[in-house]
Amino acid sequence: MSATDCEQGETGWGILEDLPGDPMIWVLIFSELAAFGLFLGAFMVARVIHPAVFASGQATLDSHLAGLNTLVLVTSGWAAARATASARASQRQTARRWLFGAMALGTLFIAIKLFEYAGEIALGNGLETSPFFTLYFLLTGFHLLHVGLGIVILAVVSRGANVTGVETGAAFWHMVDLLWIVMFPIIYLVQQ
């Protein structure tokens, strides 16, 4: 075994080393997935405890806007994947354009979500209205913060548009996509 092999073995990230992007982003992603998993678990348990409250709260939500937001966010994930492919092909300008597209769609997601929140608030629904709305606003708000953070991350990595940076940003962005794809049916569609 050479000295280089020893050094790589001592400083390696194990299974995280083989994932795209910086290994630290995967530590963040796994911790965020755990936090969202607990949050969604609490939402589902509360639904079992208060089925009528959750049914009436869910009935006021605009599932069409949420469906549109799902399409917007999934399309932004596709743009981030295209950015990754472009960065891997050493096409930095093209990668930047795809990243800007993903960021623009992320911004559209935020605008639609804020419009949806405004509608709920106009109906008199807020954090303290019911257990449903407490969890709805906290869970979707937490996700919304992650969309905003994802836009910032994509903006930062677009500056250099190098492979590792773009892969790192895209990995976080795909986590945001995945979370919404799981949250959307649980919050808007599944009925007890």
Short mmCIF file of C-alpha atoms in Angstrom, two decimals:
data_model
loop_
_atom_site.label_atom_id
_atom_site.label_comp_id
_atom_site.label_asym_id
_atom_site.label_seq_id
_atom_site.Cartn_x
_atom_site.Cartn_y
_atom_site.Cartn_z
CA MET A 1 0.00 0.00 0.00
CA SER A 2 1.45 3.36 -1.00
CA ALA A 3 1.58 6.47 1.19
CA THR A 4 -1.12 8.04 -1.01
CA ASP A 5 -3.42 5.06 -0.41
CA CYS A 6 -2.89 5.38 3.34
CA GLU A 7 -3.66 9.09 3.26
CA GLN A 8 -6.85 8.52 1.26
CA GLY A 9 -7.93 5.75 3.62
CA GLU A 10 -7.40 7.93 6.69
CA THR A 11 -9.23 10.98 5.34
CA GLY A 12 -11.94 9.20 3.35
CA TRP A 13 -15.64 9.69 3.86
CA GLY A 14 -16.57 6.01 3.50
CA ILE A 15 -19.83 5.51 1.63
CA LEU A 16 -20.32 9.29 1.37
CA GLU A 17 -17.16 9.54 -0.72
CA ASP A 18 -18.83 7.85 -3.70
CA LEU A 19 -21.84 10.19 -3.75
CA PRO A 20 -21.83 13.20 -6.11
CA GLY A 21 -20.78 16.55 -4.73
CA ASP A 22 -19.09 17.40 -1.46
CA PRO A 23 -19.56 14.69 1.20
CA MET A 24 -20.58 17.32 3.79
CA ILE A 25 -23.73 18.10 1.81
CA TRP A 26 -24.77 14.49 2.30
CA VAL A 27 -24.37 14.80 6.05
CA LEU A 28 -26.69 17.82 5.87
CA ILE A 29 -29.13 16.02 3.53
CA PHE A 30 -29.40 12.94 5.75
CA SER A 31 -29.95 15.08 8.86
CA GLU A 32 -32.61 17.14 7.07
CA LEU A 33 -34.36 14.01 5.82
CA ALA A 34 -34.45 12.71 9.40
CA ALA A 35 -35.90 16.00 10.67
CA PHE A 36 -38.56 16.09 7.96
CA GLY A 37 -39.34 12.41 8.58
CA LEU A 38 -40.03 13.12 12.23
CA PHE A 39 -42.11 16.16 11.31
CA LEU A 40 -44.18 14.18 8.78
CA GLY A 41 -44.57 11.37 11.31
CA ALA A 42 -45.97 13.88 13.82
CA PHE A 43 -48.36 15.16 11.15
CA MET A 44 -49.64 11.64 10.42
CA VAL A 45 -50.03 10.76 14.13
CA ALA A 46 -51.92 14.00 14.74
CA ARG A 47 -54.19 13.15 11.80
CA VAL A 48 -55.07 9.84 13.46
CA ILE A 49 -55.78 11.60 16.78
CA HIS A 50 -57.84 14.43 15.24
CA PRO A 51 -59.35 13.03 12.02
CA ALA A 52 -62.25 15.51 11.78
CA VAL A 53 -59.99 18.52 12.39
CA PHE A 54 -57.55 17.35 9.73
CA ALA A 55 -60.33 16.57 7.23
CA SER A 56 -61.88 20.02 7.61
CA GLY A 57 -58.51 21.75 7.44
CA GLN A 58 -57.43 19.78 4.39
CA ALA A 59 -60.72 20.65 2.67
CA THR A 60 -59.77 24.34 2.66
CA LEU A 61 -56.37 23.78 1.02
CA ASP A 62 -55.94 24.52 -2.66
CA SER A 63 -54.67 21.23 -4.04
CA HIS A 64 -54.56 22.69 -7.56
CA LEU A 65 -52.02 25.32 -6.52
CA ALA A 66 -50.06 22.67 -4.64
CA GLY A 67 -50.18 20.44 -7.73
CA LEU A 68 -48.89 23.30 -9.87
CA ASN A 69 -46.13 23.86 -7.32
CA THR A 70 -45.23 20.18 -7.55
CA LEU A 71 -44.85 20.49 -11.31
CA VAL A 72 -42.77 23.68 -10.89
CA LEU A 73 -40.42 22.10 -8.35
CA VAL A 74 -39.99 18.83 -10.26
CA THR A 75 -39.18 20.83 -13.40
CA SER A 76 -36.62 22.84 -11.44
CA GLY A 77 -35.06 19.54 -10.32
CA TRP A 78 -34.81 18.53 -13.98
CA ALA A 79 -33.05 21.84 -14.71
CA ALA A 80 -30.60 21.16 -11.85
CA ALA A 81 -29.92 17.70 -13.31
CA ARG A 82 -29.25 19.29 -16.72
CA ALA A 83 -26.85 21.72 -15.00
CA THR A 84 -24.99 18.78 -13.51
CA ALA A 85 -24.72 17.06 -16.89
CA SER A 86 -23.45 20.31 -18.43
CA ALA A 87 -20.87 20.82 -15.68
CA ARG A 88 -19.65 17.25 -16.13
CA ALA A 89 -19.24 17.98 -19.86
CA SER A 90 -17.16 21.09 -18.99
CA GLN A 91 -19.90 23.39 -20.33
CA ARG A 92 -19.87 25.95 -17.53
CA GLN A 93 -21.98 28.59 -19.29
CA THR A 94 -24.67 26.03 -20.10
CA ALA A 95 -24.52 24.75 -16.52
CA ARG A 96 -25.04 28.32 -15.27
CA ARG A 97 -28.07 28.79 -17.53
CA TRP A 98 -29.64 25.58 -16.22
CA LEU A 99 -28.91 26.65 -12.64
CA PHE A 100 -30.54 30.03 -13.27
CA GLY A 101 -33.55 28.18 -14.67
CA ALA A 102 -33.73 26.02 -11.55
CA MET A 103 -33.45 29.13 -9.36
CA ALA A 104 -36.17 30.94 -11.34
CA LEU A 105 -38.51 27.98 -10.94
CA GLY A 106 -37.65 27.81 -7.23
CA THR A 107 -38.58 31.49 -6.95
CA LEU A 108 -41.86 30.75 -8.73
CA PHE A 109 -42.50 27.94 -6.21
CA ILE A 110 -42.03 30.44 -3.36
CA ALA A 111 -44.38 32.97 -5.01
CA ILE A 112 -47.10 30.35 -5.51
CA LYS A 113 -46.70 29.10 -1.92
CA LEU A 114 -46.95 32.65 -0.52
CA PHE A 115 -50.09 33.21 -2.64
CA GLU A 116 -51.51 29.99 -1.19
CA TYR A 117 -50.65 31.12 2.35
CA ALA A 118 -52.37 34.45 1.71
CA GLY A 119 -55.52 32.59 0.68
CA GLU A 120 -55.49 30.49 3.84
CA ILE A 121 -54.89 33.51 6.04
CA ALA A 122 -57.75 35.38 4.26
CA LEU A 123 -60.01 32.46 5.24
CA GLY A 124 -58.95 32.98 8.87
CA ASN A 125 -56.58 30.04 9.03
CA GLY A 126 -53.32 30.57 10.89
CA LEU A 127 -50.83 28.79 13.12
CA GLU A 128 -53.25 28.71 16.06
CA THR A 129 -56.46 27.83 14.18
CA SER A 130 -56.19 24.07 14.73
CA PRO A 131 -53.60 21.30 15.09
CA PHE A 132 -53.89 20.78 11.34
CA PHE A 133 -52.98 24.35 10.48
CA THR A 134 -50.25 24.50 13.10
CA LEU A 135 -48.54 21.51 11.50
CA TYR A 136 -49.43 22.60 7.96
CA PHE A 137 -47.81 26.03 8.32
CA LEU A 138 -44.81 24.72 10.26
CA LEU A 139 -44.11 21.83 7.90
CA THR A 140 -44.66 23.69 4.63
CA GLY A 141 -42.93 26.79 6.04
CA PHE A 142 -39.90 24.72 7.02
CA HIS A 143 -39.84 23.32 3.49
CA LEU A 144 -40.21 26.82 2.05
CA LEU A 145 -37.13 27.93 3.99
CA HIS A 146 -35.24 25.03 2.43
CA VAL A 147 -36.34 26.13 -1.04
CA GLY A 148 -34.96 29.59 -0.28
CA LEU A 149 -31.72 28.10 1.05
CA GLY A 150 -31.50 25.90 -2.04
CA ILE A 151 -31.77 28.96 -4.29
CA VAL A 152 -28.91 30.57 -2.38
CA ILE A 153 -26.80 27.40 -2.69
CA LEU A 154 -27.49 27.19 -6.44
CA ALA A 155 -26.55 30.86 -6.83
CA VAL A 156 -23.26 30.30 -4.99
CA VAL A 157 -22.27 27.23 -7.00
CA SER A 158 -23.26 28.90 -10.28
CA ARG A 159 -20.37 31.35 -9.90
CA GLY A 160 -17.72 28.72 -10.60
CA ALA A 161 -20.05 26.14 -12.15
CA ASN A 162 -17.45 23.42 -11.51
CA VAL A 163 -18.52 19.79 -11.32
CA THR A 164 -18.24 19.33 -7.54
CA GLY A 165 -20.02 22.60 -6.80
CA VAL A 166 -22.88 21.96 -9.21
CA GLU A 167 -23.26 18.37 -7.98
CA THR A 168 -23.34 19.63 -4.40
CA GLY A 169 -25.99 22.24 -5.14
CA ALA A 170 -28.05 19.85 -7.23
CA ALA A 171 -27.96 17.20 -4.48
CA PHE A 172 -29.45 19.66 -1.99
CA TRP A 173 -32.00 20.80 -4.57
CA HIS A 174 -33.07 17.22 -5.28
CA MET A 175 -33.58 16.71 -1.54
CA VAL A 176 -35.93 19.70 -1.56
CA ASP A 177 -37.77 18.15 -4.54
CA LEU A 178 -38.01 14.76 -2.88
CA LEU A 179 -39.37 16.24 0.33
CA TRP A 180 -42.12 18.09 -1.53
CA ILE A 181 -43.03 15.00 -3.56
CA VAL A 182 -43.54 13.13 -0.26
CA MET A 183 -45.24 16.05 1.53
CA PHE A 184 -47.69 16.92 -1.25
CA PRO A 185 -49.83 13.77 -1.11
CA ILE A 186 -49.62 13.47 2.69
CA ILE A 187 -50.80 17.02 3.28
CA TYR A 188 -53.10 17.65 0.32
CA LEU A 189 -54.40 14.34 -0.98
CA VAL A 190 -54.40 11.51 1.57
CA GLN A 191 -57.62 11.40 3.52
CA GLN A 192 -58.41 9.24 6.47
#
